Coordinates of C-alpha atoms in Angstrom, one line a residue:
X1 CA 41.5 433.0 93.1
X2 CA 41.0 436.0 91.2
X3 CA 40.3 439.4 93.0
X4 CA 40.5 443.2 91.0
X5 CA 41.4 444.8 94.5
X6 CA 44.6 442.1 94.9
X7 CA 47.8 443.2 93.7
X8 CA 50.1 439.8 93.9
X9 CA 53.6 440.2 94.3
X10 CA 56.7 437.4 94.3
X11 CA 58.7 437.9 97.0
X12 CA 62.2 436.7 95.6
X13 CA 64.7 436.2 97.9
X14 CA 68.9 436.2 97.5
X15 CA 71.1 433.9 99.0
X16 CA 72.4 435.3 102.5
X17 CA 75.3 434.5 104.8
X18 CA 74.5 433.0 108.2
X19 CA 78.1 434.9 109.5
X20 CA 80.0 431.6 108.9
X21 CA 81.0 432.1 105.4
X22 CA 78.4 429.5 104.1
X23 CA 75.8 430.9 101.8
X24 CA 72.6 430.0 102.5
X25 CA 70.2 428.3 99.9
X26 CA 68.4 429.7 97.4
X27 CA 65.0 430.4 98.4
X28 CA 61.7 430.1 96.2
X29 CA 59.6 432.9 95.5
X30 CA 57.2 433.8 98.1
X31 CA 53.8 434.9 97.3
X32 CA 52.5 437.8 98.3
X33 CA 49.1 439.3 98.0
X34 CA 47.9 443.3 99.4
X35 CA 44.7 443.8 99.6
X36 CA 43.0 447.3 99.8
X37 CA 38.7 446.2 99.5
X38 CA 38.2 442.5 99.5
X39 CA 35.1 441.6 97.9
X40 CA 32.4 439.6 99.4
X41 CA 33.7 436.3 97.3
X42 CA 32.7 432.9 99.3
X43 CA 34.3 429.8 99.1
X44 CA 31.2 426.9 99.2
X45 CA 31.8 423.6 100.6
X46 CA 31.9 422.5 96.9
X47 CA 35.9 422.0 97.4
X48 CA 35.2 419.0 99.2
X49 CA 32.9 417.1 97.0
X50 CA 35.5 415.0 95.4
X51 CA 37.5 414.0 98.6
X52 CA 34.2 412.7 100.2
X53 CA 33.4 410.2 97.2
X54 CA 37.5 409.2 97.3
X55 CA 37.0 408.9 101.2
X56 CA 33.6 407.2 100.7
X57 CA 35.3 404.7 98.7
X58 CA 38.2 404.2 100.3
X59 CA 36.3 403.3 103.5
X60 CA 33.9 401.1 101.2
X61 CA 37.5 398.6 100.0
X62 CA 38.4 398.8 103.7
X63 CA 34.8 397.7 105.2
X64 CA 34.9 394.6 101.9
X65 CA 38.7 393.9 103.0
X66 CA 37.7 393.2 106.8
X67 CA 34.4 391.4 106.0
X68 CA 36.8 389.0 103.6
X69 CA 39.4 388.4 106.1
X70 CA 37.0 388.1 109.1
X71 CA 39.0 385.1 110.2
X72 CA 42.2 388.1 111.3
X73 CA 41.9 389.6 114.4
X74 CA 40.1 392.9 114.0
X75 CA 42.7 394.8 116.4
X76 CA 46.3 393.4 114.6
X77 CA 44.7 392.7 110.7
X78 CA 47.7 392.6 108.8
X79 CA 48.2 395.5 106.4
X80 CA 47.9 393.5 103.3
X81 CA 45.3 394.9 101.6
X82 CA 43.5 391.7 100.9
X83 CA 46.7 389.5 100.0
X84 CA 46.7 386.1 101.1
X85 CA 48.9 385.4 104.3
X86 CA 52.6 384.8 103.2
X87 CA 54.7 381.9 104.1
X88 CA 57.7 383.2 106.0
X89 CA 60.8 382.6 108.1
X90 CA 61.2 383.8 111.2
X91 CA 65.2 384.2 110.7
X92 CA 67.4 385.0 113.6
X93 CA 66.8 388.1 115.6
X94 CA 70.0 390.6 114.3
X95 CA 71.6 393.1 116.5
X96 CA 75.5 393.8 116.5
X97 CA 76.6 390.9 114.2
X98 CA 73.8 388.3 114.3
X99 CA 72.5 387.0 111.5
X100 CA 69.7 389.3 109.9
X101 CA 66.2 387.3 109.5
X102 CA 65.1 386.8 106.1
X103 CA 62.2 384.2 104.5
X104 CA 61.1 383.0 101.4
X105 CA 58.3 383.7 99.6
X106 CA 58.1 387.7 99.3
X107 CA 55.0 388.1 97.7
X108 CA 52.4 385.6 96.2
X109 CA 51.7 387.7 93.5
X110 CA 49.3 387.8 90.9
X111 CA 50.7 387.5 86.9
X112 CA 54.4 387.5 85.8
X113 CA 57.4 388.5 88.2
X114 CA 60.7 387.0 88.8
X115 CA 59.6 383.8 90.5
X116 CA 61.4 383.4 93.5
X117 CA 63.1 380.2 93.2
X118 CA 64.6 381.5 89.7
X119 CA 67.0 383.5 91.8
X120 CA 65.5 386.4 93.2
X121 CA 65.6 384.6 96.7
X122 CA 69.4 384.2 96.8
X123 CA 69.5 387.8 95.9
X124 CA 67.1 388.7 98.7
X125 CA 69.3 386.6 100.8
X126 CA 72.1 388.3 99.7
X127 CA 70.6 391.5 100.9
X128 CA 70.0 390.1 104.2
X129 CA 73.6 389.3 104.5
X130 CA 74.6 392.4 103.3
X131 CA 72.8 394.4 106.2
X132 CA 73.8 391.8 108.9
X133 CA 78.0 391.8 108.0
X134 CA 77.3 395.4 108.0
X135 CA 75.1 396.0 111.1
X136 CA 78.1 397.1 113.6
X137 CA 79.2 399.6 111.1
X138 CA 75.8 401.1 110.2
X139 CA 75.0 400.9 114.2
X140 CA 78.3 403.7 114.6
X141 CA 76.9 405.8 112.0
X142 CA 73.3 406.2 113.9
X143 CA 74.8 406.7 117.3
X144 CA 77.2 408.8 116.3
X145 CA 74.6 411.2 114.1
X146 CA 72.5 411.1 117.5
X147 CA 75.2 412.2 119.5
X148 CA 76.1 415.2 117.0
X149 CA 72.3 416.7 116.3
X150 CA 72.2 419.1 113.5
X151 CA 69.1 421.4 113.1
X152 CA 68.0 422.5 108.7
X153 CA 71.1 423.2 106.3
X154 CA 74.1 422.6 108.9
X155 CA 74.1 418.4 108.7
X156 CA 77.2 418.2 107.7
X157 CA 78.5 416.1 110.3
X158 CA 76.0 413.9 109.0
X159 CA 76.2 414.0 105.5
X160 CA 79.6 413.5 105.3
X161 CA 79.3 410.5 107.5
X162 CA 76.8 408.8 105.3
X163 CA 78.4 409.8 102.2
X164 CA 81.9 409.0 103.4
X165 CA 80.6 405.1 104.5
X166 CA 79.7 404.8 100.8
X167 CA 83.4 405.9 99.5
X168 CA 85.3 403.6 102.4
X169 CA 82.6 400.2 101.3
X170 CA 83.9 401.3 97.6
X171 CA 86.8 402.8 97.7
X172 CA 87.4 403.2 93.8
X173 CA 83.8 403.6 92.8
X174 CA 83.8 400.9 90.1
X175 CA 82.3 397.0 90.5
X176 CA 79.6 398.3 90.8
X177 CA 79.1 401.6 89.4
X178 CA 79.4 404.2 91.6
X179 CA 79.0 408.2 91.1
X180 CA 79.2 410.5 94.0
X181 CA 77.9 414.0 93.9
X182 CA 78.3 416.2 97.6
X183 CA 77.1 418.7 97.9
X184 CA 74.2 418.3 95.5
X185 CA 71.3 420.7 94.0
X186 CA 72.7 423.6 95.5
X187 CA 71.9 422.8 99.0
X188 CA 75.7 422.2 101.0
X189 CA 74.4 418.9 103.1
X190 CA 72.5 417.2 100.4
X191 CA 74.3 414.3 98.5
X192 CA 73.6 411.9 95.6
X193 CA 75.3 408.3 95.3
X194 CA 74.3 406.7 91.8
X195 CA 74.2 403.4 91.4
X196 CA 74.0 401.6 88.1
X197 CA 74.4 397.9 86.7
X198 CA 76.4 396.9 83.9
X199 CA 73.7 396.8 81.3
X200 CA 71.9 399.9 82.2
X201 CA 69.6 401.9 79.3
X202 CA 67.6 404.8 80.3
X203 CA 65.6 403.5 77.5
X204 CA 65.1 400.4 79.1
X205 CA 65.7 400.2 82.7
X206 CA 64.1 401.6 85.8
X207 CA 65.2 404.1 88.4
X208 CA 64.7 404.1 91.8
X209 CA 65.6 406.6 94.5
X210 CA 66.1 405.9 98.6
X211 CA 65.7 408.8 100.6
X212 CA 67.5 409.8 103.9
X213 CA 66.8 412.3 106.2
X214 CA 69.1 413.3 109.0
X215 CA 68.4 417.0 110.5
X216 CA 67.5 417.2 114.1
X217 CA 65.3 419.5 116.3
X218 CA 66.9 422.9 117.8
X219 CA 67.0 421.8 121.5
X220 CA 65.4 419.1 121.7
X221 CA 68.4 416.7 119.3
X222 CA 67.0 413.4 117.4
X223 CA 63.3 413.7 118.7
X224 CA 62.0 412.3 114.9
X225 CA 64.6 409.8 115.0
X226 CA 66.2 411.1 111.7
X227 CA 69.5 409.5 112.7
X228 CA 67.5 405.8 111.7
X229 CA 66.0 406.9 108.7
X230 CA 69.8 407.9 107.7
X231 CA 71.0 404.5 108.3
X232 CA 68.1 402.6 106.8
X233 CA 68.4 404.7 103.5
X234 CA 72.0 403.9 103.9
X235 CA 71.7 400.5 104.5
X236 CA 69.7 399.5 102.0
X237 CA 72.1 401.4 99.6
X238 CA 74.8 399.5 100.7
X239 CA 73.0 396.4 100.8
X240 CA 72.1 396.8 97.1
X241 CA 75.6 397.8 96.1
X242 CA 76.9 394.5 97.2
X243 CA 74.2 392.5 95.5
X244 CA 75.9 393.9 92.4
X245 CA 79.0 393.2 92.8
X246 CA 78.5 390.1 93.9
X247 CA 76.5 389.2 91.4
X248 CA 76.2 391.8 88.5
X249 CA 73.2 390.1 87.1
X250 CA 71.0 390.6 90.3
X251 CA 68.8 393.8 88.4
X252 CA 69.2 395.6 86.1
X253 CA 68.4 399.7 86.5
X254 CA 69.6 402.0 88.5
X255 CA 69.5 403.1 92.3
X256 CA 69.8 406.5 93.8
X257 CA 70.6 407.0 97.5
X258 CA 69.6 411.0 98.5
X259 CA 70.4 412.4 101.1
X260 CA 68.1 415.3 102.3
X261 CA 68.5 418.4 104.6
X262 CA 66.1 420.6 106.8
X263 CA 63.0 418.0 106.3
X264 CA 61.7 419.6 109.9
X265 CA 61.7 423.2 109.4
X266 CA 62.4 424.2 105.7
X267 CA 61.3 421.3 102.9
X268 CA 64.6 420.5 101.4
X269 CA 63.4 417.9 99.3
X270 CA 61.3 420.5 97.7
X271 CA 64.1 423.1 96.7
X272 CA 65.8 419.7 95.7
X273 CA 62.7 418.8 93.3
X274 CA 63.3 422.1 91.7
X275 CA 66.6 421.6 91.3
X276 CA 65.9 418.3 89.0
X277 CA 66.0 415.7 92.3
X278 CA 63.3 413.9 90.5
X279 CA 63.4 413.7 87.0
X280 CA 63.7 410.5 85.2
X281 CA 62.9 409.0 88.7
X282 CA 60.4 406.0 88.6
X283 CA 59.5 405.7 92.8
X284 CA 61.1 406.8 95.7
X285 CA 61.2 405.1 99.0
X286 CA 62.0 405.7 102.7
X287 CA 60.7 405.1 106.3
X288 CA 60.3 406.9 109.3
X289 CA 60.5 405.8 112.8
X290 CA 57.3 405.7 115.4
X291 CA 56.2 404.4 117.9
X292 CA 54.5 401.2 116.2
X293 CA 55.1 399.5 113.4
X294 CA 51.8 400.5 110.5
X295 CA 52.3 400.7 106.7
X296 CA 50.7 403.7 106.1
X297 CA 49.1 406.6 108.0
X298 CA 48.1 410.5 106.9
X299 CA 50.2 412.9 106.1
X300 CA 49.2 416.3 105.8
X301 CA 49.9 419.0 103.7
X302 CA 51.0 422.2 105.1
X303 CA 51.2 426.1 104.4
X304 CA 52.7 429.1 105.9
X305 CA 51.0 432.2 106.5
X306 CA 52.0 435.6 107.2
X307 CA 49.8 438.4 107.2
X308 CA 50.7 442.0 108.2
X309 CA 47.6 444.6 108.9
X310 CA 48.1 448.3 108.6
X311 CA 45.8 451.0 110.2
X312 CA 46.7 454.2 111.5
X313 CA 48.1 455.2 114.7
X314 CA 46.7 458.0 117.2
X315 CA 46.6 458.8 121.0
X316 CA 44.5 456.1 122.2
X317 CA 42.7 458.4 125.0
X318 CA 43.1 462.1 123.3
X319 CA 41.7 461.0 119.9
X320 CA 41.3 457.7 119.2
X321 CA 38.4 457.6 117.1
X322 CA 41.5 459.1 114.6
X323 CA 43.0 455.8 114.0
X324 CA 42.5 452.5 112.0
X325 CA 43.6 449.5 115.1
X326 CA 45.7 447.3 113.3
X327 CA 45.4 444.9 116.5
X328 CA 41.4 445.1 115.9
X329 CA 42.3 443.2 112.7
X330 CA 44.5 440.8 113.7
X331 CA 41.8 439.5 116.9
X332 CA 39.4 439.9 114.4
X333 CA 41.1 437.4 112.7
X334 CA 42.0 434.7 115.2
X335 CA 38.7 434.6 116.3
X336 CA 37.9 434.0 112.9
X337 CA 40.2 431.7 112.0
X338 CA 39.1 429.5 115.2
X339 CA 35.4 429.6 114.1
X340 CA 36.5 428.6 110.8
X341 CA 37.2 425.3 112.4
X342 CA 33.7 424.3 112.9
X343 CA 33.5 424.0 109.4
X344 CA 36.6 421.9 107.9
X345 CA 37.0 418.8 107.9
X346 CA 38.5 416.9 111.1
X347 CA 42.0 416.3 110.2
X348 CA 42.4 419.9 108.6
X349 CA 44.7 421.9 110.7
X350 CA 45.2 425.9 111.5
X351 CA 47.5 427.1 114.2
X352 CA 48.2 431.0 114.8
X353 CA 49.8 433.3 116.7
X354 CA 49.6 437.1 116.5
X355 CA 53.2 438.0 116.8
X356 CA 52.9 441.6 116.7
X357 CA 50.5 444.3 118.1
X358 CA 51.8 447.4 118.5
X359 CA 54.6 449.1 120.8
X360 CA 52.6 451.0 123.1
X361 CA 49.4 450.2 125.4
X362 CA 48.4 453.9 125.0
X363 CA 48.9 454.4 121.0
X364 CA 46.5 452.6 118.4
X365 CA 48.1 450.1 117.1
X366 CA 49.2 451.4 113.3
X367 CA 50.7 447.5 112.8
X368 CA 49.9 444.0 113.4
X369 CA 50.8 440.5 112.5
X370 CA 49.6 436.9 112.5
X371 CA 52.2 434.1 111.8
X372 CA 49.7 431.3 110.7
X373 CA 50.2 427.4 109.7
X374 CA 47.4 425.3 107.8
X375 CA 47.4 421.7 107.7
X376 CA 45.3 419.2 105.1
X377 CA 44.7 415.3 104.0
X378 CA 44.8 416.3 100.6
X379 CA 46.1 418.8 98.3
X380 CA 42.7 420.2 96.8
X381 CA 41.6 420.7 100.5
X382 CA 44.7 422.3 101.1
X383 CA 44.3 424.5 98.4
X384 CA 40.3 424.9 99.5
X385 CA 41.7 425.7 103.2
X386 CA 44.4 428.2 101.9
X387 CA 41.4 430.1 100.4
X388 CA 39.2 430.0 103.4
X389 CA 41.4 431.7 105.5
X390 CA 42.6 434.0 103.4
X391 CA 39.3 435.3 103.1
X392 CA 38.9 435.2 107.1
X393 CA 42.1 437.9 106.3
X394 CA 40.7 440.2 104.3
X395 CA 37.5 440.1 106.3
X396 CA 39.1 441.2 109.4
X397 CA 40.9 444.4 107.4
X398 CA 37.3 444.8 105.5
X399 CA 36.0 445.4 109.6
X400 CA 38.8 447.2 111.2
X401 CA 39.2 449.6 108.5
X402 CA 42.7 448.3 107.7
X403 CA 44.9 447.5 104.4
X404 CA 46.1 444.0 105.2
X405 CA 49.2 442.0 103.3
X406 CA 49.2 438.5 103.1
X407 CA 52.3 435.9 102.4
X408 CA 52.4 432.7 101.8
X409 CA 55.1 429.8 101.7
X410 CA 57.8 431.8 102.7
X411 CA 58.9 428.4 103.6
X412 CA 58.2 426.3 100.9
X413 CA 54.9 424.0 101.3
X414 CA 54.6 420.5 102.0
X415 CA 52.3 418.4 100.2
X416 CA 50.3 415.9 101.2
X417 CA 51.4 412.2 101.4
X418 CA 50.2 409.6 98.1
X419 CA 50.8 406.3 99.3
X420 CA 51.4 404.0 96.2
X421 CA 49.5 400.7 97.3
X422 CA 51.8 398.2 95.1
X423 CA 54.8 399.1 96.8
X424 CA 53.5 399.3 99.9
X425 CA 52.0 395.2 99.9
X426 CA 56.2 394.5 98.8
X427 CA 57.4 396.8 102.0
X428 CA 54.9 394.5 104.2
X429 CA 55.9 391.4 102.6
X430 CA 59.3 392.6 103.3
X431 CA 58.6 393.4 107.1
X432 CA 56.8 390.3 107.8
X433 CA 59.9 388.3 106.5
X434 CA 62.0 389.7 109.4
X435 CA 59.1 389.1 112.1
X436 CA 57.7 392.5 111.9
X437 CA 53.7 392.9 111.2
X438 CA 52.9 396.7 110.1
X439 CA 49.4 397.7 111.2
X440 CA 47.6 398.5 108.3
X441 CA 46.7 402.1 107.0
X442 CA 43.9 404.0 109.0
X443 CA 45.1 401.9 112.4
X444 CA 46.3 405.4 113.4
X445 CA 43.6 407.8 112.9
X446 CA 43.9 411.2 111.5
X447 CA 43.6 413.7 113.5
X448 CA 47.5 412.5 114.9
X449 CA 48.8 413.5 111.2
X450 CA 51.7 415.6 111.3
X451 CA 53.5 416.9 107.7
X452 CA 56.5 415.5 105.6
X453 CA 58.2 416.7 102.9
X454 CA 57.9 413.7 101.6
X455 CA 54.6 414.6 100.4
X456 CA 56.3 416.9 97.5
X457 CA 57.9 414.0 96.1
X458 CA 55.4 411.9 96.4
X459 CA 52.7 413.8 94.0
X460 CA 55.8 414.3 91.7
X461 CA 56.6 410.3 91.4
X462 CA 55.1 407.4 93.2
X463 CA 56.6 406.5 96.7
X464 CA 56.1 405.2 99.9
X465 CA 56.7 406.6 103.5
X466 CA 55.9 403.7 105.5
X467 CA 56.8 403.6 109.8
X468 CA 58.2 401.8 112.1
X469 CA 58.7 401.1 115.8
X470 CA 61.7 402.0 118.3
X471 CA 59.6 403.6 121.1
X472 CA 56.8 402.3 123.7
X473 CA 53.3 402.6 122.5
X474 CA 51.9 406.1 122.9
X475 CA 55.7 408.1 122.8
X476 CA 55.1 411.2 120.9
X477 CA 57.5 412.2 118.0
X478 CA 59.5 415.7 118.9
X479 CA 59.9 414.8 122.3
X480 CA 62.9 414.2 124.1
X481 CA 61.4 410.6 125.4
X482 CA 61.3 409.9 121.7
X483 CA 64.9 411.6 120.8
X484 CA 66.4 409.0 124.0
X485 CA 64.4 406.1 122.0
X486 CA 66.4 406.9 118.9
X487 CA 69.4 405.6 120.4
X488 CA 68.6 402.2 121.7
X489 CA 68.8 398.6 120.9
X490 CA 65.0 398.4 119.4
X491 CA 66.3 401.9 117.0
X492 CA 69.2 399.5 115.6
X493 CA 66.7 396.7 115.0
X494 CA 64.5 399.3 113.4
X495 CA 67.4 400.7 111.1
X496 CA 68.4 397.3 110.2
X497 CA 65.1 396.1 109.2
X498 CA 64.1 399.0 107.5
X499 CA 67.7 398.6 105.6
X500 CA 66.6 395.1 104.4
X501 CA 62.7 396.8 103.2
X502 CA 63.6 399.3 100.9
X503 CA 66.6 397.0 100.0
X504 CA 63.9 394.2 99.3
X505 CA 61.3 396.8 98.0
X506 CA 63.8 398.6 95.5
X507 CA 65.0 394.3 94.1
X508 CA 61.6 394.4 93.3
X509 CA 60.6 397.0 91.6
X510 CA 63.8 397.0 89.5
X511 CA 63.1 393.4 88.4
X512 CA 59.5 393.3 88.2
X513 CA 57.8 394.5 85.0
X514 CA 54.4 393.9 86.3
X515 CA 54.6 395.3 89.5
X516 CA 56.4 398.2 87.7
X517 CA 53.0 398.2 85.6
X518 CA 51.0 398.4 88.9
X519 CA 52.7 400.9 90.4
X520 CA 52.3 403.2 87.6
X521 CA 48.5 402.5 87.4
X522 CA 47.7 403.6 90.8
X523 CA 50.4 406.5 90.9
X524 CA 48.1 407.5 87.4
X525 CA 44.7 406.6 89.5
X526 CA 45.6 408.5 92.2
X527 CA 45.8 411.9 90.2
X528 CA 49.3 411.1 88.4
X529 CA 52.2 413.5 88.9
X530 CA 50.9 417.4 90.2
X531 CA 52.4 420.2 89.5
X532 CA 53.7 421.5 93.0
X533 CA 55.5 423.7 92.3
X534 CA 52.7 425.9 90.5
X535 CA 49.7 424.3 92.5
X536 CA 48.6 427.2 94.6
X537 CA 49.8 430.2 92.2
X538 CA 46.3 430.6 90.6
X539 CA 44.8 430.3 93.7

């Protein structure tokens, strides 16, 4: 957005010292915008124009998909996106050394791919197995990163615990190839494991990256259940490590196990992004646990909003009519903002506070603050949203009388979640091979989205953030019901499973050139790769 009467500012920041001797991360640039006369610019509706066809459509494939499988019950359709049924095995339940479930048949799937009785099934087998032999140890790790919670930046109980489980499983690092970075990309609790096979060529051969989170929530401990998204990314590191040396012909390519800080408060995996995370990365996987199992569901973008309004102070009894109320401004403002709602789409977000106005009851208020968060499906309507109530800004200064300063992202954004639809189908085939049956996308509606980032990767290469159950039907995430649910027999199950998906999901997309194919195609249908970074600097 251009405006004469803006003068934009980057607010850099330096590392800083939290008193412990640790230095902080580097932060990215804030931006900052002062505004002396805003203009009478309006933002149209025109924004949205786009995501209605795309949501027009989508609904269109999802109303075809039901009317074509109108034999499936319409309250548990599986999440296959039109796939036929696949034949599976029901396996033997796991938990603290039984066997883990696995079936044949992952996918009937259209054109060329590894067919499964050329091998691929022993190797998926051999994941299995891998998980199961493994399943006490990987159980330690997520109750003992449950009992030691760790809020943004200080996991280092539990990065070291992850990162030291994959130096005891292979001790030297060789058969298979092993490479161990820790701390990684600047941040102190972040990590990177690389796996390779024997025969790997950039040239020729695929990359995939698993994800783990494993920060916790000040007070409230593992209310997201980040200590069984650790273990599953773990897991199904491990899992593919022994496939390879087992078997050093079971793929090809190469497999990256991240581990990622301060997902709840701070965006690590964006700092990580800038720091190269995700270069010559083909998809990236993960989970997250819930409180059903469903493939897919909305995740929103989100922004950070700071805006400080200046006036001028005076006696508010003996001569008020000589100030400029800062605190006018800032009501004016969250009135605004909450009109503004009438008009935005139903899963668009704003949350405010006013977290200053003023220091005395009888002096006009010379300063005044609103700490503001927006929330979007999608990233133009994020961008469309961030403009909007930008403007509600400026209009409140334009009324009081006021100068006003407005910040942005002094916590780096998160995007919005793109689901890649190829890899999802292999993370349900996966899922239904262990007895699990993900609802399909849009079972949960949006207006329960909440924000990842996971999203900033996600517009950078193509992923998927699918979910799973270890609570009761209805248990909200960031809760402490939730955080006790993170430590239980059906969170183990949960990890383990998971473990065996992306393990499954990452065999697959390593081996298969057409699915490969397809997941580039709807990753390039989709919008292809977005500059993040840069997206809302012209706004």
């Amino acid at each position: 957005m251009t405006d004469a009467n803006a003068q934009g500012t980057a607010a850099h920041t330096q590392p800083t010292s939290d008193g412990s001797g640790r230095t902080a991360p580097n932060r990215p640039a804030a931006i900052t915008r002062h505004y002396d006369a805003p203009d009478a610019d309006c933002v149209r509706g025109s924004e949205y124009s786009e995501i209605l066809a795309l949501e027009t459509e989508r609904r269109k494939r999802a109303a075809e998909h039901r009317r074509k499988r109108g034999h499936a019950h319409p309250e548990r359709e599986h999440a296959d996106h039109g796939q036929p049924e696949q034949e599976r095995s029901h396996g033997e339940r796991h938990g603290h050394g039984k066997g883990h479930g696995h079936g044949k048949g992952h996918g009937a799937h259209h054109g060329h791919r590894l067919d499964e009785d050329s091998g691929l099934a022993h190797i998926r087998r051999d994941l299995a197995d891998s998980v199961a032999t493994r399943a006490d140890s990987l159980t330690a790790i997520l109750k003992a990163i449950h009992t030691h919670p760790e809020t943004a930046y200080e996991e280092y109980f539990a990065s070291r615990t992850l990162v030291d489980a994959v130096r005891e499983a292979y001790p030297n690092l060789s058969n298979p190839n092993l490479k161990i970075e820790y701390p990684a990309f600047g941040l102190d609790t972040a990590f990177k494991v690389e796996l390779t096979s024997a025969d790997y060529d950039p040239a020729k051969h695929r990359t995939i990256a698993i994800l783990s989170e494993y920060d916790a929530l000040p007070g409230i401990g593992h209310g997201c259940g980040h200590n069984v998204i650790a273990v599953s990314g773990l897991g199904a590191f491990l899992a593919l490590a022994d496939a390879l040396a087992t078997g050093p012909e079971a793929f090809s390519g190469r497999v990256l196990y991240y581990g990622t800080p301060a997902e709840e408060s701070d965006a690590g995996k964006e700092l990580m992004a800038r720091a190269g995370a995700f270069e010559q990365v083909d998809a990236a996987i993960m989970v997250h646990p819930y409180f059903i199992d469903v493939a897919d569901q909305a995740w929103l973008g989100r922004r950070e909003c700071r805006v400080t309004y200046t006036g001028v102070s005076a006696h508010a009894s003996s001569h008020p009519f000589m100030g400029r109320n800062a605190l006018d401004a800032a009501n004016l403002a969250y009135q605004g903002l909450g009109l503004l709602r009438q008009q935005i789409p139903g899963s668009d977000r704003i949350h405010a506070i006013i977290d200053h106005g003023g220091d005395a009851p009888n002096l006009i208020p010379a300063s005044a603050s609103l700490h503001i968060n927006i929330r979007s499906k999608y990233a133009p309507t994020l961008r469309a949203l961030s403009r909007r109530v930008e403007e509600v800004l400026r209009g409140a200064a334009l009324m009081a009388g006021v100068s006003a300063e407005v910040t942005w992202d002094s916590s780096p954004m998160t995007m919005p979640v793109r689901t890649n639809r190829p890899l999802l189908k292999r993370w349900v085939s996966a899922q239904r091979s262990v007895g699990r049956h993900p609802y399909p996308p849009g079972t949960v509606s949006d207006t329960l989205a909440a924000s990842t980032d996971f999203g900033n990767v996600s517009l950078r290469v193509p992923g998927i953030h699918p979910l799973i159950q270890i609570a009761p039907e209805g248990t909200g995430m960031h809760t402490v019901e939730f955080a006790h649910c993170a430590d239980t027999p059906a969170a183990v199950d949960a990890a383990l499973d998971a473990a065996f998906g992306l393990a499954s999901v990452a065999l697959d997309f390593l081996v298969d050139d057409e699915l490969a194919d397809a997941v580039r195609a709807d990753f390039e249908a989709s919008g292809g790769a977005v500059d993040v970074e840069g997206y809302f600097s012209g706004m």
